[in-house]
């Protein structure tokens, strides 16, 4: 795999998905080694998302933007967490990538959000991801599993079809549809209402099973405005379906996410 392919290929996989995580300094400032081995972008913005899965009300939070790679293999990224690329290759117009990571999962619900239902805490998730590229199109799969049992204790499989267009030398636009399959443990945590919980919450009893819980899509933009500066933004929309939509816990089927920020490339 050529060096040029590695750089553009890994850059595409690192800029997708924006979640809160620790804010780093430029890695080359405090880790010894050749500065050319490091690529880093950091920034800050604001995000809007549902308060919990199925919530109607939205919450706004500051969101750091982080994208640090070492030797185009190891990474710390605000979307995927801390991980490594295990495999990347090309065969004509087809390109392949596989990797693993550990990162935070912020899907949660407090006891105050839906009185009478148990808390679902934030947790750490193990992730395996892969993507197949064909010219400007790619098919992406991300499998996530709750590692420590402090959250939903379940597993999810996200599938996405992406179209990517380069903007100038350092920017890009990426857009495409998505769907997600979740396990029974995940659905029980967020959408099931047991008879005991029904008596406490006033909600009708409901038994949510595993399956596809949402369909939708997202659009991502990274646009260069100066030599080292990019505007970054993300818009996502997902429609809850099946048991996730029918659960009495869900206040709306429409799940919207927005992010806007500014990043600096070292």
Short mmCIF file of N, CA, C and O in Angstrom, two decimals, residues 94-191:
data_model
loop_
_atom_site.label_atom_id
_atom_site.label_comp_id
_atom_site.label_asym_id
_atom_site.label_seq_id
_atom_site.Cartn_x
_atom_site.Cartn_y
_atom_site.Cartn_z
N UNK A 94 -10.48 -0.98 -5.35
CA UNK A 94 -10.99 -1.32 -4.03
C UNK A 94 -9.91 -1.09 -2.98
O UNK A 94 -8.74 -1.40 -3.20
N UNK A 95 -10.33 -0.57 -1.82
CA UNK A 95 -9.43 -0.36 -0.69
C UNK A 95 -10.11 -0.90 0.56
O UNK A 95 -11.33 -0.82 0.70
N UNK A 96 -9.30 -1.44 1.49
CA UNK A 96 -9.83 -2.11 2.66
C UNK A 96 -9.15 -1.58 3.92
O UNK A 96 -7.99 -1.22 3.90
N UNK A 97 -9.90 -1.59 5.02
CA UNK A 97 -9.35 -1.15 6.30
C UNK A 97 -10.06 -1.87 7.44
O UNK A 97 -11.28 -2.04 7.41
N UNK A 98 -9.28 -2.33 8.44
CA UNK A 98 -9.82 -2.93 9.66
C UNK A 98 -9.09 -2.35 10.85
O UNK A 98 -7.89 -2.06 10.78
N UNK A 99 -9.79 -2.17 11.97
CA UNK A 99 -9.15 -1.65 13.16
C UNK A 99 -9.95 -1.97 14.41
O UNK A 99 -11.08 -2.46 14.34
N UNK A 100 -9.34 -1.68 15.56
CA UNK A 100 -10.00 -1.87 16.86
C UNK A 100 -9.71 -0.66 17.73
O UNK A 100 -8.70 0.04 17.53
N UNK A 101 -10.59 -0.40 18.69
CA UNK A 101 -10.41 0.76 19.56
C UNK A 101 -11.18 0.55 20.86
O UNK A 101 -12.07 -0.31 20.95
N UNK A 102 -10.83 1.35 21.86
CA UNK A 102 -11.56 1.43 23.12
C UNK A 102 -11.89 2.89 23.37
O UNK A 102 -11.02 3.76 23.25
N UNK A 103 -13.15 3.18 23.65
CA UNK A 103 -13.53 4.57 23.86
C UNK A 103 -14.80 4.69 24.68
O UNK A 103 -15.46 3.69 24.98
N UNK A 104 -15.15 5.91 25.06
CA UNK A 104 -16.34 6.12 25.88
C UNK A 104 -17.63 5.95 25.07
O UNK A 104 -17.66 6.19 23.87
N UNK A 105 -18.67 5.53 25.75
CA UNK A 105 -20.02 5.48 25.17
C UNK A 105 -20.90 6.41 26.00
O UNK A 105 -21.05 6.21 27.21
N UNK A 106 -21.47 7.43 25.36
CA UNK A 106 -22.18 8.47 26.10
C UNK A 106 -23.69 8.31 26.07
O UNK A 106 -24.40 9.16 26.60
N UNK A 107 -24.20 7.25 25.47
CA UNK A 107 -25.64 7.00 25.53
C UNK A 107 -25.98 6.61 26.96
O UNK A 107 -25.53 5.58 27.46
N UNK A 108 -26.77 7.43 27.60
CA UNK A 108 -27.09 7.20 29.01
C UNK A 108 -28.46 7.78 29.33
O UNK A 108 -29.06 8.49 28.52
N UNK A 109 -28.92 7.50 30.55
CA UNK A 109 -30.19 8.05 31.01
C UNK A 109 -30.16 8.13 32.53
O UNK A 109 -29.81 7.14 33.20
N UNK A 110 -30.51 9.27 33.08
CA UNK A 110 -30.54 9.41 34.54
C UNK A 110 -31.91 9.01 35.07
O UNK A 110 -32.89 8.90 34.32
N UNK A 111 -31.99 8.81 36.36
CA UNK A 111 -33.28 8.48 36.97
C UNK A 111 -34.28 9.63 36.86
O UNK A 111 -35.49 9.41 36.87
N UNK A 112 -33.78 10.86 36.76
CA UNK A 112 -34.66 12.01 36.64
C UNK A 112 -35.25 12.14 35.23
O UNK A 112 -36.29 12.78 35.06
N UNK A 113 -34.55 11.57 34.24
CA UNK A 113 -35.05 11.68 32.86
C UNK A 113 -36.41 11.00 32.70
O UNK A 113 -37.33 11.56 32.10
N UNK A 114 -36.51 9.78 33.20
CA UNK A 114 -37.78 9.05 33.18
C UNK A 114 -38.00 8.50 34.58
O UNK A 114 -37.54 7.39 34.90
N UNK A 115 -38.67 9.24 35.46
CA UNK A 115 -38.86 8.79 36.84
C UNK A 115 -39.50 7.41 36.90
O UNK A 115 -40.46 7.11 36.19
N UNK A 116 -38.93 6.57 37.76
CA UNK A 116 -39.45 5.22 37.92
C UNK A 116 -38.67 4.18 37.15
O UNK A 116 -38.83 2.98 37.40
N UNK A 117 -37.83 4.61 36.20
CA UNK A 117 -36.99 3.68 35.45
C UNK A 117 -35.56 3.76 35.94
O UNK A 117 -35.11 4.82 36.41
N UNK A 118 -34.81 2.66 35.85
CA UNK A 118 -33.45 2.66 36.38
C UNK A 118 -32.51 3.52 35.55
O UNK A 118 -32.73 3.78 34.36
N UNK A 119 -31.44 3.95 36.19
CA UNK A 119 -30.39 4.72 35.54
C UNK A 119 -29.61 3.84 34.57
O UNK A 119 -29.37 2.66 34.84
N UNK A 120 -29.23 4.42 33.44
CA UNK A 120 -28.31 3.77 32.50
C UNK A 120 -27.09 4.68 32.39
O UNK A 120 -27.18 5.79 31.86
N UNK A 121 -25.97 4.25 32.94
CA UNK A 121 -24.81 5.11 33.03
C UNK A 121 -23.96 5.13 31.76
O UNK A 121 -24.10 4.29 30.88
N UNK A 122 -23.07 6.11 31.70
CA UNK A 122 -22.06 6.11 30.66
C UNK A 122 -21.08 4.97 30.91
O UNK A 122 -20.90 4.54 32.05
N UNK A 123 -20.44 4.49 29.85
CA UNK A 123 -19.59 3.32 30.00
C UNK A 123 -18.44 3.39 29.01
O UNK A 123 -18.29 4.36 28.26
N UNK A 124 -17.59 2.37 29.04
CA UNK A 124 -16.51 2.23 28.06
C UNK A 124 -16.89 1.12 27.09
O UNK A 124 -17.43 0.08 27.50
N UNK A 125 -16.60 1.33 25.83
CA UNK A 125 -16.98 0.37 24.80
C UNK A 125 -15.76 -0.10 24.03
O UNK A 125 -14.86 0.68 23.72
N UNK A 126 -15.73 -1.38 23.72
CA UNK A 126 -14.74 -1.94 22.81
C UNK A 126 -15.34 -1.91 21.41
O UNK A 126 -16.51 -2.27 21.21
N UNK A 127 -14.54 -1.48 20.43
CA UNK A 127 -15.06 -1.33 19.07
C UNK A 127 -14.16 -2.02 18.06
O UNK A 127 -12.94 -1.93 18.14
N UNK A 128 -14.78 -2.70 17.12
CA UNK A 128 -14.09 -3.22 15.94
C UNK A 128 -14.74 -2.57 14.73
O UNK A 128 -15.98 -2.50 14.65
N UNK A 129 -13.94 -2.07 13.80
CA UNK A 129 -14.52 -1.37 12.66
C UNK A 129 -13.79 -1.75 11.38
O UNK A 129 -12.63 -2.15 11.38
N UNK A 130 -14.52 -1.64 10.30
CA UNK A 130 -13.95 -1.92 8.99
C UNK A 130 -14.63 -1.09 7.93
O UNK A 130 -15.78 -0.66 8.10
N UNK A 131 -13.93 -0.87 6.83
CA UNK A 131 -14.51 -0.09 5.74
C UNK A 131 -13.91 -0.56 4.42
O UNK A 131 -12.71 -0.85 4.33
N UNK A 132 -14.76 -0.65 3.42
CA UNK A 132 -14.35 -1.00 2.06
C UNK A 132 -14.64 0.20 1.17
O UNK A 132 -15.78 0.69 1.14
N UNK A 133 -13.62 0.69 0.46
CA UNK A 133 -13.73 1.87 -0.38
C UNK A 133 -13.73 1.47 -1.85
O UNK A 133 -12.97 0.59 -2.27
N UNK A 134 -14.57 2.13 -2.63
CA UNK A 134 -14.55 2.01 -4.09
C UNK A 134 -14.70 3.41 -4.66
O UNK A 134 -15.78 3.99 -4.65
N UNK A 135 -13.58 3.97 -5.11
CA UNK A 135 -13.55 5.37 -5.56
C UNK A 135 -14.06 6.27 -4.44
O UNK A 135 -13.54 6.24 -3.34
N UNK A 136 -15.12 7.05 -4.69
CA UNK A 136 -15.62 7.98 -3.68
C UNK A 136 -16.65 7.35 -2.74
O UNK A 136 -17.11 8.00 -1.80
N UNK A 137 -16.97 6.08 -2.97
CA UNK A 137 -17.98 5.40 -2.14
C UNK A 137 -17.31 4.44 -1.18
O UNK A 137 -16.25 3.88 -1.46
N UNK A 138 -17.95 4.21 -0.04
CA UNK A 138 -17.44 3.22 0.91
C UNK A 138 -18.59 2.64 1.72
O UNK A 138 -19.63 3.27 1.91
N UNK A 139 -18.37 1.40 2.19
CA UNK A 139 -19.31 0.73 3.07
C UNK A 139 -18.61 0.50 4.40
O UNK A 139 -17.52 -0.07 4.45
N UNK A 140 -19.24 0.95 5.49
CA UNK A 140 -18.60 0.96 6.81
C UNK A 140 -19.39 0.12 7.80
O UNK A 140 -20.62 0.14 7.81
N UNK A 141 -18.67 -0.62 8.65
CA UNK A 141 -19.28 -1.40 9.73
C UNK A 141 -18.54 -1.11 11.03
O UNK A 141 -17.31 -1.12 11.06
N UNK A 142 -19.30 -0.84 12.10
CA UNK A 142 -18.72 -0.62 13.43
C UNK A 142 -19.48 -1.48 14.42
O UNK A 142 -20.71 -1.36 14.55
N UNK A 143 -18.77 -2.36 15.13
CA UNK A 143 -19.36 -3.21 16.16
C UNK A 143 -18.87 -2.71 17.52
O UNK A 143 -17.65 -2.59 17.74
N UNK A 144 -19.79 -2.39 18.43
CA UNK A 144 -19.45 -1.85 19.75
C UNK A 144 -20.05 -2.72 20.84
O UNK A 144 -21.18 -3.20 20.72
N UNK A 145 -19.27 -2.91 21.93
CA UNK A 145 -19.75 -3.73 23.06
C UNK A 145 -19.40 -3.05 24.38
O UNK A 145 -18.26 -2.63 24.58
N UNK A 146 -20.38 -2.92 25.26
CA UNK A 146 -20.15 -2.40 26.60
C UNK A 146 -19.13 -3.30 27.30
O UNK A 146 -19.33 -4.51 27.44
N UNK A 147 -18.03 -2.69 27.77
CA UNK A 147 -16.94 -3.48 28.35
C UNK A 147 -17.08 -3.69 29.85
O UNK A 147 -16.64 -4.71 30.38
N UNK A 148 -17.67 -2.74 30.57
CA UNK A 148 -17.58 -2.78 32.03
C UNK A 148 -18.94 -2.91 32.71
O UNK A 148 -19.01 -2.95 33.93
N UNK A 149 -20.02 -2.96 31.95
CA UNK A 149 -21.33 -3.20 32.54
C UNK A 149 -21.90 -2.06 33.34
O UNK A 149 -22.83 -2.24 34.12
N UNK A 150 -21.38 -0.85 33.13
CA UNK A 150 -21.90 0.31 33.84
C UNK A 150 -22.99 1.03 33.05
O UNK A 150 -23.63 1.94 33.56
N UNK A 151 -23.18 0.63 31.79
CA UNK A 151 -24.15 1.30 30.93
C UNK A 151 -25.24 0.34 30.48
O UNK A 151 -25.86 -0.36 31.28
N UNK A 152 -25.43 0.29 29.17
CA UNK A 152 -26.52 -0.53 28.62
C UNK A 152 -26.17 -2.02 28.59
O UNK A 152 -27.05 -2.85 28.35
N UNK A 153 -24.92 -2.38 28.77
CA UNK A 153 -24.47 -3.77 28.84
C UNK A 153 -24.70 -4.53 27.53
O UNK A 153 -24.65 -5.77 27.51
N UNK A 154 -24.97 -3.83 26.46
CA UNK A 154 -25.31 -4.49 25.22
C UNK A 154 -24.29 -4.29 24.12
O UNK A 154 -23.17 -3.82 24.32
N UNK A 155 -24.71 -4.65 22.92
CA UNK A 155 -23.88 -4.57 21.74
C UNK A 155 -24.66 -3.88 20.62
O UNK A 155 -25.88 -4.00 20.54
N UNK A 156 -23.95 -3.15 19.77
CA UNK A 156 -24.58 -2.53 18.61
C UNK A 156 -23.73 -2.77 17.38
O UNK A 156 -22.50 -2.91 17.47
N UNK A 157 -24.38 -2.82 16.23
CA UNK A 157 -23.71 -2.95 14.94
C UNK A 157 -24.22 -1.84 14.03
O UNK A 157 -25.41 -1.82 13.68
N UNK A 158 -23.35 -0.90 13.69
CA UNK A 158 -23.72 0.21 12.82
C UNK A 158 -23.24 -0.07 11.40
O UNK A 158 -22.07 -0.42 11.19
N UNK A 159 -24.13 0.11 10.44
CA UNK A 159 -23.81 -0.06 9.03
C UNK A 159 -24.04 1.26 8.31
O UNK A 159 -25.05 1.94 8.55
N UNK A 160 -23.11 1.65 7.43
CA UNK A 160 -23.26 2.92 6.73
C UNK A 160 -22.70 2.87 5.32
O UNK A 160 -21.69 2.20 5.05
N UNK A 161 -23.37 3.56 4.42
CA UNK A 161 -22.89 3.76 3.06
C UNK A 161 -22.50 5.22 2.93
O UNK A 161 -23.32 6.11 3.20
N UNK A 162 -21.26 5.50 2.53
CA UNK A 162 -20.73 6.86 2.55
C UNK A 162 -20.28 7.31 1.16
O UNK A 162 -19.70 6.52 0.40
N UNK A 163 -20.54 8.58 0.87
CA UNK A 163 -19.96 9.22 -0.30
C UNK A 163 -19.04 10.33 0.20
O UNK A 163 -19.46 11.18 1.00
N UNK A 164 -17.80 10.33 -0.25
CA UNK A 164 -16.80 11.29 0.22
C UNK A 164 -16.27 12.12 -0.93
O UNK A 164 -15.93 11.59 -1.99
N UNK A 165 -16.22 13.42 -0.70
CA UNK A 165 -15.71 14.36 -1.70
C UNK A 165 -14.65 15.25 -1.07
O UNK A 165 -14.90 15.86 -0.02
N UNK A 166 -13.48 15.31 -1.67
CA UNK A 166 -12.41 16.16 -1.17
C UNK A 166 -12.71 17.63 -1.42
O UNK A 166 -13.19 18.00 -2.49
N UNK A 167 -12.39 18.47 -0.43
CA UNK A 167 -12.55 19.91 -0.54
C UNK A 167 -11.17 20.53 -0.38
O UNK A 167 -10.56 20.43 0.69
N UNK A 168 -10.68 21.13 -1.45
CA UNK A 168 -9.33 21.68 -1.46
C UNK A 168 -8.35 20.57 -1.07
O UNK A 168 -8.53 19.40 -1.40
N UNK A 169 -7.28 20.91 -0.33
CA UNK A 169 -6.25 19.91 -0.04
C UNK A 169 -6.47 19.19 1.28
O UNK A 169 -6.13 18.01 1.42
N UNK A 170 -7.08 19.86 2.24
CA UNK A 170 -7.19 19.28 3.58
C UNK A 170 -8.62 19.12 4.07
O UNK A 170 -8.82 18.72 5.23
N UNK A 171 -9.61 19.43 3.26
CA UNK A 171 -10.99 19.32 3.70
C UNK A 171 -11.73 18.20 2.99
O UNK A 171 -11.24 17.61 2.03
N UNK A 172 -12.92 17.92 3.47
CA UNK A 172 -13.75 16.91 2.82
C UNK A 172 -15.20 17.06 3.24
O UNK A 172 -15.52 17.64 4.27
N UNK A 173 -16.08 16.49 2.42
CA UNK A 173 -17.49 16.34 2.74
C UNK A 173 -17.80 14.85 2.68
O UNK A 173 -17.37 14.16 1.74
N UNK A 174 -18.52 14.36 3.67
CA UNK A 174 -18.89 12.95 3.68
C UNK A 174 -20.36 12.84 4.08
O UNK A 174 -20.78 13.41 5.08
N UNK A 175 -21.12 12.07 3.31
CA UNK A 175 -22.56 11.98 3.55
C UNK A 175 -23.04 10.58 3.19
O UNK A 175 -22.49 9.94 2.28
N UNK A 176 -24.06 10.10 3.92
CA UNK A 176 -24.60 8.80 3.58
C UNK A 176 -25.60 8.28 4.58
O UNK A 176 -25.71 8.79 5.71
N UNK A 177 -26.37 7.25 4.19
CA UNK A 177 -27.38 6.64 5.06
C UNK A 177 -26.75 5.66 6.05
O UNK A 177 -25.66 5.13 5.82
N UNK A 178 -27.47 5.41 7.15
CA UNK A 178 -27.02 4.49 8.19
C UNK A 178 -28.20 3.71 8.76
O UNK A 178 -29.35 4.15 8.70
N UNK A 179 -27.89 2.55 9.32
CA UNK A 179 -28.85 1.84 10.16
C UNK A 179 -28.08 1.15 11.27
O UNK A 179 -26.86 0.95 11.17
N UNK A 180 -28.79 0.80 12.34
CA UNK A 180 -28.12 0.18 13.48
C UNK A 180 -28.93 -0.99 14.01
O UNK A 180 -30.15 -0.91 14.17
N UNK A 181 -28.23 -2.10 14.27
CA UNK A 181 -28.80 -3.26 14.95
C UNK A 181 -28.28 -3.27 16.38
O UNK A 181 -27.09 -3.03 16.62
N UNK A 182 -29.17 -3.53 17.35
CA UNK A 182 -28.75 -3.58 18.76
C UNK A 182 -29.24 -4.87 19.40
O UNK A 182 -30.23 -5.47 18.99
N UNK A 183 -28.53 -5.27 20.45
CA UNK A 183 -28.84 -6.52 21.15
C UNK A 183 -30.01 -6.34 22.11
O UNK A 183 -30.45 -5.23 22.40
N UNK A 184 -30.48 -7.48 22.64
CA UNK A 184 -31.58 -7.44 23.59
C UNK A 184 -31.21 -6.71 24.88
O UNK A 184 -32.06 -6.03 25.47
N UNK A 185 -29.96 -6.84 25.32
CA UNK A 185 -29.53 -6.13 26.54
C UNK A 185 -29.62 -4.61 26.36
O UNK A 185 -30.05 -3.89 27.27
N UNK A 186 -29.20 -4.13 25.19
CA UNK A 186 -29.30 -2.70 24.91
C UNK A 186 -30.76 -2.26 24.93
O UNK A 186 -31.11 -1.24 25.56
N UNK A 187 -31.63 -3.00 24.25
CA UNK A 187 -33.04 -2.62 24.18
C UNK A 187 -33.70 -2.67 25.55
O UNK A 187 -34.51 -1.80 25.90
N UNK A 188 -33.35 -3.68 26.36
CA UNK A 188 -33.91 -3.76 27.71
C UNK A 188 -33.51 -2.54 28.54
O UNK A 188 -34.33 -2.00 29.30
N UNK A 189 -32.26 -2.10 28.39
CA UNK A 189 -31.78 -0.98 29.19
C UNK A 189 -32.52 0.31 28.90
O UNK A 189 -32.84 1.08 29.81
N UNK A 190 -32.81 0.56 27.62
CA UNK A 190 -33.40 1.85 27.24
C UNK A 190 -34.90 1.82 26.95
O UNK A 190 -35.57 2.84 27.10
N UNK A 191 -35.45 0.68 26.54
CA UNK A 191 -36.82 0.69 26.02
C UNK A 191 -37.79 -0.27 26.71
O UNK A 191 -39.00 -0.12 26.58
#
